[in-house]
Short mmCIF file of C-alpha atoms in Angstrom, two decimals:
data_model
loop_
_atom_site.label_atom_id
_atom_site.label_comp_id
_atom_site.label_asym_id
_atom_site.label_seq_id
_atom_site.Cartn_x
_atom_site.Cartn_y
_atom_site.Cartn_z
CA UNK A 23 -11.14 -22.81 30.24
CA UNK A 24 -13.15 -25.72 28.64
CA UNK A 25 -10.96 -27.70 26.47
CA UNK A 26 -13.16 -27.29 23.08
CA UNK A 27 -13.18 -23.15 23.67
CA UNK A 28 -9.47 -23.86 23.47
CA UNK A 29 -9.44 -25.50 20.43
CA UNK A 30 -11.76 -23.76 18.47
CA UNK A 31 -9.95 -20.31 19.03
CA UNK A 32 -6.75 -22.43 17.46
CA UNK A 33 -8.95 -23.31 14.79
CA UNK A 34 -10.07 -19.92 13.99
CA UNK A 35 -6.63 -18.82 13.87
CA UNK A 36 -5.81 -21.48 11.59
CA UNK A 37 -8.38 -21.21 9.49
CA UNK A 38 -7.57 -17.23 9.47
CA UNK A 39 -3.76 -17.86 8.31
CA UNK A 40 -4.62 -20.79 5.83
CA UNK A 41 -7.16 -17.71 4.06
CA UNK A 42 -4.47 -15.05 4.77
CA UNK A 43 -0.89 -16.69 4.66
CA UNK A 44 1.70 -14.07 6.51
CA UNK A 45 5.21 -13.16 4.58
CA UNK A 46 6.66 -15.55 7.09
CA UNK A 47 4.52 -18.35 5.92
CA UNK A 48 4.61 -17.62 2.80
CA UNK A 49 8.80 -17.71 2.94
CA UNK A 50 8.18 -21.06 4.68
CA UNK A 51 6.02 -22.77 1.95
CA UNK A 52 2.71 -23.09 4.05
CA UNK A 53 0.65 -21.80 1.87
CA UNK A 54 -2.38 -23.98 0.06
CA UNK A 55 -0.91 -23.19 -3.45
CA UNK A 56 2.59 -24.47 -2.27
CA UNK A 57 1.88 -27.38 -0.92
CA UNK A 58 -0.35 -28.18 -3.89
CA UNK A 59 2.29 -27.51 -6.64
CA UNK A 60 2.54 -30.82 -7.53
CA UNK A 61 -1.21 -30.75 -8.41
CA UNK A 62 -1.21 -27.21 -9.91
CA UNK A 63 1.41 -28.28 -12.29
CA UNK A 64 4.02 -25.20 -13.72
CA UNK A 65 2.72 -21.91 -12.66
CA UNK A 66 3.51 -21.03 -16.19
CA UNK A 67 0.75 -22.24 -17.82
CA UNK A 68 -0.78 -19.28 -16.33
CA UNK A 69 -4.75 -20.40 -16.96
CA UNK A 70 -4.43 -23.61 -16.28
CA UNK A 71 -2.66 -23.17 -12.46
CA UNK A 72 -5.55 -20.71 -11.74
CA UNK A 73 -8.06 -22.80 -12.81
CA UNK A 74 -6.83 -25.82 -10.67
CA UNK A 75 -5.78 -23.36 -7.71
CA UNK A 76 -9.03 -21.40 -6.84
CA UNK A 77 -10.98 -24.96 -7.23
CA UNK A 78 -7.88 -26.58 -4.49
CA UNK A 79 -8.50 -23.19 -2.29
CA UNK A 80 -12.28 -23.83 -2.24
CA UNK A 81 -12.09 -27.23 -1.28
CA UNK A 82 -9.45 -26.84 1.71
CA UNK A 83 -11.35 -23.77 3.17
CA UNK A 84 -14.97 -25.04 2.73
CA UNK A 85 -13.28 -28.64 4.54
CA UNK A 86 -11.66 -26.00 7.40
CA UNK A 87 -14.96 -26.70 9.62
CA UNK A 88 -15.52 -30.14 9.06
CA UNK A 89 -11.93 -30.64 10.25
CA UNK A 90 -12.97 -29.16 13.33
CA UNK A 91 -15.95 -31.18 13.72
CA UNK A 92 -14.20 -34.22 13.23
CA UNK A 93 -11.46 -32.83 15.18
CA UNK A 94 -13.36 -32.28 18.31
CA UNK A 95 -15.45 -35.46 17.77
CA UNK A 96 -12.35 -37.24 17.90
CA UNK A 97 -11.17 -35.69 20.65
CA UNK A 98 -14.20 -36.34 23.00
CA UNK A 99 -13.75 -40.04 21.84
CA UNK A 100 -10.19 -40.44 22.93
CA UNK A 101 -11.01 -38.27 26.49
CA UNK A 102 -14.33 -37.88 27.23
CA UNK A 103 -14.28 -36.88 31.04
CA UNK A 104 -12.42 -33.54 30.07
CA UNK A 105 -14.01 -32.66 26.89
CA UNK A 106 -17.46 -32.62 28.67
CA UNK A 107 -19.02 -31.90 25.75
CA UNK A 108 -22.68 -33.16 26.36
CA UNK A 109 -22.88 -33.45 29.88
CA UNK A 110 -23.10 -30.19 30.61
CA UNK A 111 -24.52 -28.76 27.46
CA UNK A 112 -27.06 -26.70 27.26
CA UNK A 113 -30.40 -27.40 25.32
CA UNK A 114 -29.29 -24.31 23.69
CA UNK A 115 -25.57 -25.02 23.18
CA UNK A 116 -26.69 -28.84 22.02
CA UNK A 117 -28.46 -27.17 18.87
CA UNK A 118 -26.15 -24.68 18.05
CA UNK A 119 -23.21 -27.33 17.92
CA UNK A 120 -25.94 -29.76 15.61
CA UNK A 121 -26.81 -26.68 13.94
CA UNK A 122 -22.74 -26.63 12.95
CA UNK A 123 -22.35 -30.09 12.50
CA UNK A 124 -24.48 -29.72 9.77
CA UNK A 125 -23.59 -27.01 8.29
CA UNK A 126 -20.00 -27.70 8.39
CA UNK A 127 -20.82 -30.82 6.35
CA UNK A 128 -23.60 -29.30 3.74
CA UNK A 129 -20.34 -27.10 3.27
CA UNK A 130 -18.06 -29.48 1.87
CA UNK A 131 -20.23 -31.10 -0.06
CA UNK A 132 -21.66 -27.94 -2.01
CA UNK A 133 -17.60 -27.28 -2.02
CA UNK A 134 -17.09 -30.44 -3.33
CA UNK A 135 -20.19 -30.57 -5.85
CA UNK A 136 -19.12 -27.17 -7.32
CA UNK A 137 -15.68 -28.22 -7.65
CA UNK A 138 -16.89 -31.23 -9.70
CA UNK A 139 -18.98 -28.82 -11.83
CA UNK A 140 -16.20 -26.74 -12.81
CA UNK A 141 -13.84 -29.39 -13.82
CA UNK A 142 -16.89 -30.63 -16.82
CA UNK A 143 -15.72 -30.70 -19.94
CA UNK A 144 -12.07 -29.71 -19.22
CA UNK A 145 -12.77 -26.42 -17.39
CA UNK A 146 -15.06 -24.95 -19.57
CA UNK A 147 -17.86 -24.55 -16.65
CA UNK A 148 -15.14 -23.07 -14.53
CA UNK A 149 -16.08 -18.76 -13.19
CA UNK A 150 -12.38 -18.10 -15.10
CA UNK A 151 -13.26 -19.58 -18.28
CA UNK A 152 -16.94 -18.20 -18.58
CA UNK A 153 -14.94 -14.78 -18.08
CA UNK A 154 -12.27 -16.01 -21.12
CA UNK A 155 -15.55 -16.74 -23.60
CA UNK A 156 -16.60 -13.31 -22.72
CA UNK A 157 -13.23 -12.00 -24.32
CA UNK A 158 -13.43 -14.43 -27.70
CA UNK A 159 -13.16 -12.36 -31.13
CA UNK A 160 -12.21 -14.12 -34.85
CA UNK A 161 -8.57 -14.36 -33.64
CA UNK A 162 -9.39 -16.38 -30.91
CA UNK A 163 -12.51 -18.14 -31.43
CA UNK A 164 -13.25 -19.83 -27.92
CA UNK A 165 -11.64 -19.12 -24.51
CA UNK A 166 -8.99 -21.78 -24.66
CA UNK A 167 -7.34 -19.29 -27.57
CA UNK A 168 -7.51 -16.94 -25.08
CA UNK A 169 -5.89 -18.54 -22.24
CA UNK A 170 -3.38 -20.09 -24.76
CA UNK A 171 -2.85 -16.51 -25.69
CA UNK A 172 -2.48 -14.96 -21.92
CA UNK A 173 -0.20 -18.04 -21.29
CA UNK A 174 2.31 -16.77 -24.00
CA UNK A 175 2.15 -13.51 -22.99
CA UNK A 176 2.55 -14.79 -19.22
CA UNK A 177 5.95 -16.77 -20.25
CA UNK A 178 7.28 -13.51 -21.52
CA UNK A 179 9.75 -10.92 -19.25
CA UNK A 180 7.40 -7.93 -19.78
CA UNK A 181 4.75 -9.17 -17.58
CA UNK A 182 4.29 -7.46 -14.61
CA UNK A 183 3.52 -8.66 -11.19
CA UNK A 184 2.35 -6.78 -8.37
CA UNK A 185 1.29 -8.29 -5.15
CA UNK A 186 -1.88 -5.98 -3.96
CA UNK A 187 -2.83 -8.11 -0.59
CA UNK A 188 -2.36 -11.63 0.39
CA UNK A 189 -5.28 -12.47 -1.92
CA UNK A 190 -4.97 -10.46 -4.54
CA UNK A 191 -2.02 -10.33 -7.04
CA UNK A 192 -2.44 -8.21 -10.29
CA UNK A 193 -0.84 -9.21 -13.58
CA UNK A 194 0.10 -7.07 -16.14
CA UNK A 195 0.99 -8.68 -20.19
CA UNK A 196 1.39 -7.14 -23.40
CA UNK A 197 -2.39 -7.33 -24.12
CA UNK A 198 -4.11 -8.22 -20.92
CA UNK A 199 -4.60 -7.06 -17.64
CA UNK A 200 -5.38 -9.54 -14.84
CA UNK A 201 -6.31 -8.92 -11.06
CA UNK A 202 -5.96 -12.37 -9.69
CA UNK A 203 -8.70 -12.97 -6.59
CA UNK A 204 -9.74 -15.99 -4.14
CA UNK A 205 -11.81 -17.92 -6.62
CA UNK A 206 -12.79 -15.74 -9.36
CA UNK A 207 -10.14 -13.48 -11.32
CA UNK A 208 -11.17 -10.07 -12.98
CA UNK A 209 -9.76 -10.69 -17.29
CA UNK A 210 -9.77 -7.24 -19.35
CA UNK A 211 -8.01 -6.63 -22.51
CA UNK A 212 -5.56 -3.84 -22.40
CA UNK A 213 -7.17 -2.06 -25.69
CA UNK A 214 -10.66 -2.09 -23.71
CA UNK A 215 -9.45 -0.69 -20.74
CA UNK A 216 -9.86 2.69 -19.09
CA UNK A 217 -8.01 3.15 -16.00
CA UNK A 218 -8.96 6.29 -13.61
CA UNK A 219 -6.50 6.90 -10.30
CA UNK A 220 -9.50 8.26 -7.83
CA UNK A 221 -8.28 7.51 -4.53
CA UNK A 222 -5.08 7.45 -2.45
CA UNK A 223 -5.16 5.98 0.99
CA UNK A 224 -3.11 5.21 4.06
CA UNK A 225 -2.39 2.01 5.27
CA UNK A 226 -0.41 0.78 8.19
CA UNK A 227 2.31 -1.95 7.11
CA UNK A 228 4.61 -4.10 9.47
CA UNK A 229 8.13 -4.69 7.90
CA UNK A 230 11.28 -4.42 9.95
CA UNK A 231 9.01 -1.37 12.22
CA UNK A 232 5.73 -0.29 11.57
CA UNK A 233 5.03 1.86 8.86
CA UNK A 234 2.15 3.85 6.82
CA UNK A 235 2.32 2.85 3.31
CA UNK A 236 0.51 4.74 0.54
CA UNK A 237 -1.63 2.87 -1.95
CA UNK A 238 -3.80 4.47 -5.07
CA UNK A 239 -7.53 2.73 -6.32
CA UNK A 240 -7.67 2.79 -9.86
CA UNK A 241 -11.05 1.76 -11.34
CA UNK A 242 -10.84 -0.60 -14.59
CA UNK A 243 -13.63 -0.69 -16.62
CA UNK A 244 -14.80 -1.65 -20.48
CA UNK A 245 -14.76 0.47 -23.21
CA UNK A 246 -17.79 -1.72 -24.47
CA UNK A 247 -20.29 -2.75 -21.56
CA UNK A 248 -21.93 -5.65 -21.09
CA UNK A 249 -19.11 -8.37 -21.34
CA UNK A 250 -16.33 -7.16 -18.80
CA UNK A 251 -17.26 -6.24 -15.49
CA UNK A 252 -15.79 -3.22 -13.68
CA UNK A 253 -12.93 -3.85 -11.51
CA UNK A 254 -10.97 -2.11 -9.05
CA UNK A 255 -6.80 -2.37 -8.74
CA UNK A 256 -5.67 -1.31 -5.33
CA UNK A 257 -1.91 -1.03 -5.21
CA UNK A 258 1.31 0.60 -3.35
CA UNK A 259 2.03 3.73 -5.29
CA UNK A 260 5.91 2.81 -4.93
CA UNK A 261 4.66 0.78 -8.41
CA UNK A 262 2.50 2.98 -9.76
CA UNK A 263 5.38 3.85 -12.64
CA UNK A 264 5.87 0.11 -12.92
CA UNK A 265 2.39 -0.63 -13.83
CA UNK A 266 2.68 2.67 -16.31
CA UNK A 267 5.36 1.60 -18.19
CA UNK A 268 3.59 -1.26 -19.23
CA UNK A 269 -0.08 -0.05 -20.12
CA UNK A 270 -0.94 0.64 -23.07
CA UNK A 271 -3.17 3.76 -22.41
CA UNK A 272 -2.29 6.16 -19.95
CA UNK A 273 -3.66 6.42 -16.45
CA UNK A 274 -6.42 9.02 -16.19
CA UNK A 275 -5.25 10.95 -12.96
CA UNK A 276 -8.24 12.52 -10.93
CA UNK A 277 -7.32 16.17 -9.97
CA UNK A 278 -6.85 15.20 -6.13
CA UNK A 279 -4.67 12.50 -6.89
CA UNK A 280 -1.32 13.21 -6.25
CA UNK A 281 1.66 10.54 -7.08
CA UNK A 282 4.13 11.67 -4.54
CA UNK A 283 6.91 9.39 -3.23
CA UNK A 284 8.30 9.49 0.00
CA UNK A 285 11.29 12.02 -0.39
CA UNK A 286 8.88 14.37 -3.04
CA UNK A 287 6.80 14.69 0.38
CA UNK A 288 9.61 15.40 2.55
CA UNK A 289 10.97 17.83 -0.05
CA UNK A 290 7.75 20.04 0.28
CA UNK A 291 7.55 19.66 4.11
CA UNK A 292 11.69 20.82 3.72
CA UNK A 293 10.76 23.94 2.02
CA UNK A 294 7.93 24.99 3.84
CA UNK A 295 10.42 24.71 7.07
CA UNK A 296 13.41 26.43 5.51
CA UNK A 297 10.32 29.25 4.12
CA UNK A 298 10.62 29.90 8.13
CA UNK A 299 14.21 30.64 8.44
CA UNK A 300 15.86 34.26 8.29
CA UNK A 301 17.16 34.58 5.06
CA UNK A 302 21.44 34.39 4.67
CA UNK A 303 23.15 37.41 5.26
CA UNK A 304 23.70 40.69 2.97
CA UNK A 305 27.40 39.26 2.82
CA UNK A 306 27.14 35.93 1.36
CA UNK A 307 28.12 35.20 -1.93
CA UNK A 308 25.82 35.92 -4.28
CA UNK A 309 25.72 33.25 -7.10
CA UNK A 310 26.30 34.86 -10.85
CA UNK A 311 23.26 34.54 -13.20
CA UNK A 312 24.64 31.57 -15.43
CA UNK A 313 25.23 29.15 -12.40
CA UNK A 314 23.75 26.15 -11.71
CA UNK A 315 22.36 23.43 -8.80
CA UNK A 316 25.22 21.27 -8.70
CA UNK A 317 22.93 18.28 -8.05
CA UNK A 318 20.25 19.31 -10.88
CA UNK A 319 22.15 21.79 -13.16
CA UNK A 320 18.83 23.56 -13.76
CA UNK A 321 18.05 25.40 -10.95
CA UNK A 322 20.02 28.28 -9.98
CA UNK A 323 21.51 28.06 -6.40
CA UNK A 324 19.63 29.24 -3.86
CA UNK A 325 20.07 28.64 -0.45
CA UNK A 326 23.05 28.46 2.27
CA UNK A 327 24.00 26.84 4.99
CA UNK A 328 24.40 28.92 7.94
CA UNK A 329 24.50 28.23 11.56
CA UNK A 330 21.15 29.51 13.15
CA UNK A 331 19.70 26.66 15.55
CA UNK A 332 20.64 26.10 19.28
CA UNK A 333 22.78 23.70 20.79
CA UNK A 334 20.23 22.52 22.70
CA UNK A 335 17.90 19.32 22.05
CA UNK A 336 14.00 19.33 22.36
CA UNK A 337 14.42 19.44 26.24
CA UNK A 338 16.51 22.56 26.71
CA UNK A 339 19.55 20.37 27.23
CA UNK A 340 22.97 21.26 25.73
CA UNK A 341 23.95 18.83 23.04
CA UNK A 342 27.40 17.43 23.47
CA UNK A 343 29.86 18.83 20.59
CA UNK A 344 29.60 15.59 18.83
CA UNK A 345 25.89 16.16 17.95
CA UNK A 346 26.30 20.30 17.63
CA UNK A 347 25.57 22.08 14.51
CA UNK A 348 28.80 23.25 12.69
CA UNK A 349 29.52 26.46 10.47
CA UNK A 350 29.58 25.74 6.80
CA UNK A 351 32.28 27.59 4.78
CA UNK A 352 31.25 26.39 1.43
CA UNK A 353 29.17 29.67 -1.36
CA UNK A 354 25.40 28.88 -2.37
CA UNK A 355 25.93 25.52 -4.75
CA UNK A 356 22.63 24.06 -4.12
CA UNK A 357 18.74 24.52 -4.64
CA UNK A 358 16.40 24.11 -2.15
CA UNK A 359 15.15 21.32 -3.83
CA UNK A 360 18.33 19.15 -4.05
CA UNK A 361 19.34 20.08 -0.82
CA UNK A 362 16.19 18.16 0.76
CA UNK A 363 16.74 15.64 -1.45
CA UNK A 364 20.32 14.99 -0.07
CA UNK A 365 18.64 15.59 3.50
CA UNK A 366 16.44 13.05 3.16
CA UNK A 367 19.07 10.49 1.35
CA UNK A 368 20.78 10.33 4.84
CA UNK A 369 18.06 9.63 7.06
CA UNK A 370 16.83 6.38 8.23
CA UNK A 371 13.77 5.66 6.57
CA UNK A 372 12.10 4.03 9.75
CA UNK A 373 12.28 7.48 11.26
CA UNK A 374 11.21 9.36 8.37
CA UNK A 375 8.39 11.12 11.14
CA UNK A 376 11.24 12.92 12.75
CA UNK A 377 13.25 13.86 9.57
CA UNK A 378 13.15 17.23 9.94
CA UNK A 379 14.20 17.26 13.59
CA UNK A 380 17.18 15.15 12.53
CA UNK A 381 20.80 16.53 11.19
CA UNK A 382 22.98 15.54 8.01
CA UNK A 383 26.08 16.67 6.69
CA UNK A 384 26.95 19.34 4.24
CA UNK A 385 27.72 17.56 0.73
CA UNK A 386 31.03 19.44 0.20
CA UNK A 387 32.68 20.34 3.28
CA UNK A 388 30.87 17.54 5.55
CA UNK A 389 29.93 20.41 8.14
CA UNK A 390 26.68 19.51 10.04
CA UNK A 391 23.68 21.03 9.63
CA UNK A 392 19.46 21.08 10.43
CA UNK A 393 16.76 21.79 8.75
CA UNK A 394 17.06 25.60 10.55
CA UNK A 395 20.34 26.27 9.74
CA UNK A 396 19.21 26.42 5.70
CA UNK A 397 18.60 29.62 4.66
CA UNK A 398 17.01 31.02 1.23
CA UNK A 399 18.66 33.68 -0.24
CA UNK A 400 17.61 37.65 -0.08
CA UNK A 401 17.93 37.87 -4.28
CA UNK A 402 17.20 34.47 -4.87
CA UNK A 403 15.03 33.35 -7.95
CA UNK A 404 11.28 31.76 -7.00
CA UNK A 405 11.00 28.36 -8.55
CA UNK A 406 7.60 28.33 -10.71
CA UNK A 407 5.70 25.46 -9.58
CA UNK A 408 5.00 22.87 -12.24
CA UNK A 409 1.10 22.68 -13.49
CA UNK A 410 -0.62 19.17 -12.01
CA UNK A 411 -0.39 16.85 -14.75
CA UNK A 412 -4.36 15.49 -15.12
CA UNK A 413 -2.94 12.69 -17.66
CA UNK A 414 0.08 10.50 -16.77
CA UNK A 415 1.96 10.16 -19.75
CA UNK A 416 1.68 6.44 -21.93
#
């Protein structure tokens, strides 16, 4: 392969991971806002790091091409017989690299001339602090108030911070909420706010294995039009209740929006298996009318544990009598509910797609079980389900 085809698909990489950093580089400091900290100054004054950060970020990606240039102009000085680069150019291939030459460089110097225009008069030209002059009122009369303002609030413990993507972070104060972007930020005042839930999705995610993930859209937009734009927040919904206890207006919930963890899923798949099952037998123990879940203490009991399933795995095989189901002795002491609940406590949660085929152990007597060997009750009492809640609460 020709030398500069070599390099320029290692360039593209690199420029891909400077714009996205990975966890791993992240961990490892490679990232443009690490190893510009001593520029950016304390991350604390919130404003001020932003401001200096998305102007850095600009620079270094809008110089990622002319590195390249120079890179490969370099590279054809120091070895021209294997470069090759004009030699055996096409008319055609000649103009096209030109045609990038000069781009690259018309790049970095519009990068370089907007940088310079931002940093005028302190900032003040700056995307971030044209949105902050948007948000002035009499109690803070021009946008440094309001940065000085979001960088108290910032200093505080209640903030909240929630990475959305590799880009993206979104900050939550007392009185602000802030989705931080590559080069321009999305401001909004907490008392201006309305937040709608519309959408939940399903994403892949590597961790340790990889996994599907679900995250919720919520739209943010002004009470008052005109000076905020309308934003979108895209987050995991394992911190949906984190970003709710810290807004102060509720979340309005679209009817087919659902915020359902990981185990209130498996719970419903649970029950919908064990709905399956033959019901226990006329002779078990039927629980009295004042007792209780002994997980909950709300629900009354009503399932058992009783041996139903074959010894057999999904192949017709016999299972050896260390993986066999075992008889449980213990009387009804559980709902349906808790029982799935403990099911799912003692599973892996990298298999969680074969839960239900998996086995667990009874909570009193430590007998195991499956999901078929859980049986409701002949008199048991149904469960009401609970109305969808159309509001989460404040």
């Amino acid at each position: 392969m020709v030398p500069h085809i070599i390099y320029g698909i290692i360039f593209v990489m690199l420029f891909f991971f400077t714009i996205f950093p990975t966890a791993e580089m992240e961990s490892a400091g490679l990232t443009v806002n690490h190893l510009c900290s001593h520029y950016l100054s304390a991350e604390m004054d919130f404003v001020l790091y932003q401001l200096k950060a998305t102007s850095v970020k600009l620079l270094i990606h809008s110089s990622l091409p002319f590195i390249y240039v120079i890179f490969i102009w370099l590279m054809a000085w120091i070895n021209p017989d294997e470069m090759m680069m004009h030699s055996h150019a096409s008319p055609l291939g000649e103009s096209l690299w030109s045609a990038f030459c000069s781009g690259a460089g018309t790049l970095l110097i519009v990068a370089m001339v907007t940088v310079l225009y931002w940093a005028q008069d302190g900032w003040s030209n700056h995307p971030i602090a044209k949105q902050l002059h948007l948000l002035t009122n009499p109690a803070l009369p021009d946008w440094r108030s309001v940065a000085t303002n979001i960088n108290d609030e910032y200093r505080r413990d209640t903030k909240v911070l929630i990475r959305s993507s590799a880009i993206s972070t979104l900050v939550v104060t007392e009185s602000w909420i802030i989705k931080t972007n590559m080069y321009v930020h999305n401001i909004i005042p907490q008392s201006q706010a309305l937040l709608c839930a519309y959408k939940i999705d399903t994403k892949e995610v590597i961790t340790d294995t990889l996994e599907s993930a679900e995250f919720v859209n919520i739209g943010v937009k002004p009470q008052l039009t005109g000076r905020v734009k309308p934003f979108i927040i895209r987050i995991n919904i394992a911190h949906i209740k984190e970003l709710q206890d810290r807004l102060q207006q509720p979340i309005l919930v679209m009817p087919s929006v659902q915020f359902r963890t990981l185990t209130e899923r498996f719970v419903e798949a649970f029950m919908e298996e064990v709905a399956q099952n033959p019901t226990a037998p006329p002779s078990t123990h039927v629980p009295d009318e004042g007792d209780c879940c002994l997980a909950c203490l709300q629900a009354q009991p009503d399932v058992k544990i009783v041996k139903y399933c074959f010894d057999v795995d999904v192949t017709g095989a016999v299972l050896p009598e260390s993986e066999r189901c075992q008889p449980c002795g213990c009387r009804p002491l559980w709902c349906v509910g808790c029982l799935a609940t403990w099911f799912a406590s003692q599973q892996q949660r990298a298999e969680r797609d074969t839960w239900l085929s998996k086995k667990t152990t009874c909570p009193m007597c430590r007998a195991r079980f499956c999901v078929r060997d859980v049986c409701y009750l002949e008199n048991r009492v149904v469960q009401q389900p609970e109305p969808v809640q159309q509001q989460t609460d404040e």
